[in-house]
Coordinates of C-alpha atoms in Angstrom, one line a residue:
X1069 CA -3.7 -7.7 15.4
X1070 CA -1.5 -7.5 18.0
X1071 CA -0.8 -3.8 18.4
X1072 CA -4.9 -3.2 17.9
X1073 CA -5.6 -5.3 20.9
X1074 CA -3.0 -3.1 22.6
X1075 CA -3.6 -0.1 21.6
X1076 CA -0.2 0.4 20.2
X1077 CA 0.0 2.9 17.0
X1078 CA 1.4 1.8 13.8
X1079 CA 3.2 4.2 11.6
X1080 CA 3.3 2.3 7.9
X1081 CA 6.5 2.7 6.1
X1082 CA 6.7 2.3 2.6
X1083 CA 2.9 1.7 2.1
X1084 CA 2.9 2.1 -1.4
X1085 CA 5.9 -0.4 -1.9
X1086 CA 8.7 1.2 -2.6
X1087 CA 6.8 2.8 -5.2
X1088 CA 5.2 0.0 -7.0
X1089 CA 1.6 0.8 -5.9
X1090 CA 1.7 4.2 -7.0
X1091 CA 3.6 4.1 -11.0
X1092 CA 1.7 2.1 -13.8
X1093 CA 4.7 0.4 -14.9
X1094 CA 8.8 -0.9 -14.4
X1095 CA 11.2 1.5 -13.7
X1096 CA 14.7 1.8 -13.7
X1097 CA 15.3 1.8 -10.1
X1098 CA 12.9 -0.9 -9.2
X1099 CA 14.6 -3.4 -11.6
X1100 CA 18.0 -1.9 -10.1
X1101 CA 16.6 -2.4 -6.5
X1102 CA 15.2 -5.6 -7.2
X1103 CA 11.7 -4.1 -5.7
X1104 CA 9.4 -7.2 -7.1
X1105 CA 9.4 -10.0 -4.7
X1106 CA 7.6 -13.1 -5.4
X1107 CA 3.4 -12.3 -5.4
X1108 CA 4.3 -8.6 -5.7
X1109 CA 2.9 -8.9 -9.3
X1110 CA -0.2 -10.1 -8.4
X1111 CA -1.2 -7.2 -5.6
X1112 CA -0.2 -5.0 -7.6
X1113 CA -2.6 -6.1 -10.3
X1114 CA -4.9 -6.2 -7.5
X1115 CA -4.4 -2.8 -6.6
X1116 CA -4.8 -1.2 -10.3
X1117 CA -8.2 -3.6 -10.7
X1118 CA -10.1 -2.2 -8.1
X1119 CA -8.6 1.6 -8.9
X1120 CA -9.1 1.6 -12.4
X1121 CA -13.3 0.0 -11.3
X1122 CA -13.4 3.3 -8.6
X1123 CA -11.5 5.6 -11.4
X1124 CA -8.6 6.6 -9.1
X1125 CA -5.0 6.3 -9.3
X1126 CA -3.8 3.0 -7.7
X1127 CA -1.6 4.7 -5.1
X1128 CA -5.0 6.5 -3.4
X1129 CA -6.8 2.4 -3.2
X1130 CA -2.9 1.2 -1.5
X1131 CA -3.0 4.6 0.9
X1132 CA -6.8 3.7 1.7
X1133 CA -6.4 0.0 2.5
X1134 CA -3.6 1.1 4.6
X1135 CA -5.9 3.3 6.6
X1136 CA -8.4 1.0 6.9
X1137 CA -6.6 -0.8 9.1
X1138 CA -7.3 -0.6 12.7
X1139 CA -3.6 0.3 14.1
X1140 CA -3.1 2.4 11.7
X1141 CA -2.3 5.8 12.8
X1142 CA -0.7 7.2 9.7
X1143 CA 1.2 5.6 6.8
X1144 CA 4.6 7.5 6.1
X1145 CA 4.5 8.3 2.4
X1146 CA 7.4 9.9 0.4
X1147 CA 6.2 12.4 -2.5
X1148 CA 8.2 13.8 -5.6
X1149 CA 5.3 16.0 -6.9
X1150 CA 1.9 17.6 -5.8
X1151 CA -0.3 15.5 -6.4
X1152 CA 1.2 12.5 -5.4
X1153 CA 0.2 14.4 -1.8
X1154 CA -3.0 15.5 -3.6
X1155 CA -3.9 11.9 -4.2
X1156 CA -2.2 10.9 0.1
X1157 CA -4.9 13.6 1.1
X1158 CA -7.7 12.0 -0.8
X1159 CA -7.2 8.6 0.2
X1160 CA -8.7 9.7 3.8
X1161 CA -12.3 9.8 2.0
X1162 CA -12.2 6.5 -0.1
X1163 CA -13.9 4.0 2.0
X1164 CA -13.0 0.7 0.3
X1165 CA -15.8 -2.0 0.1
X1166 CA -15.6 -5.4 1.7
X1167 CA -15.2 -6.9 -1.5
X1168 CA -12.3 -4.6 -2.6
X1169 CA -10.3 -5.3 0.5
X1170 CA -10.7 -8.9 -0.3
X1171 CA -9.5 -8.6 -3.9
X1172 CA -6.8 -6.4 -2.2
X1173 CA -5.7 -9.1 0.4
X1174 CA -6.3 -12.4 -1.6
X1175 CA -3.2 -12.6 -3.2
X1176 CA -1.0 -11.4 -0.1
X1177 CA 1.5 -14.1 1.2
X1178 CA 4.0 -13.6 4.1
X1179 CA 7.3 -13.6 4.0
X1180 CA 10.6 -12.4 5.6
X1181 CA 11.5 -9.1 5.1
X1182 CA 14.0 -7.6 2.9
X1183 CA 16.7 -5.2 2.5
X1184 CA 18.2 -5.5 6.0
X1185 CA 20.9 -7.4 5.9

């Protein structure tokens, strides 16, 4: 809210959470990583709900909440294949409902952030 009300940009790192947001299940290097941090679980579920009611890959619902926000001025999003940017690209056109950004954001809980020590 801050930044909005100042008109300062926000350039979102790691939108789709280290990955989480954007595979449909565990992998190697999550577990390795320790990627799932308490409440993780449940936006994730979150996230696949409302994709799998539009029909669209989770990671394009994550990229388009993200955009929806008002400070927004680009996520920063790592790809491995096309259509992982395929999917980047076509997250600019999903317009979420009111309803889907509260499923989205009922589960979130602060908390400190990680991997900086």
């Amino acid at each position: 809210p801050y930044c909005a009300h100042e008109g300062i940009g926000v350039l979102a790192y790691s939108p789709l959470a280290r990955g989480q947001l954007a595979r449909s299940g565990s992998t190697a290097r999550a577990a390795a990583e320790g990627a799932t941090a308490t409440g993780d679980a449940a936006i994730v579920a979150a996230v696949r709900a409302v994709a799998a009611a539009r029909g669209v890959p989770p990671a394009r619902v994550a990229l388009a909440w993200v955009l929806g926000r008002p400070a927004v001025t680009a996520p920063i999003v790592g790809v491995n294949r096309p259509g992982q940017v395929d999917d980047a690209v076509a997250a600019v056109d999903l317009e979420l409902t009111a309803e889907e950004t509260d499923a989205l954001e009922a589960p979130y809980v602060p908390r400190e952030p990680y991997g900086f020590e």
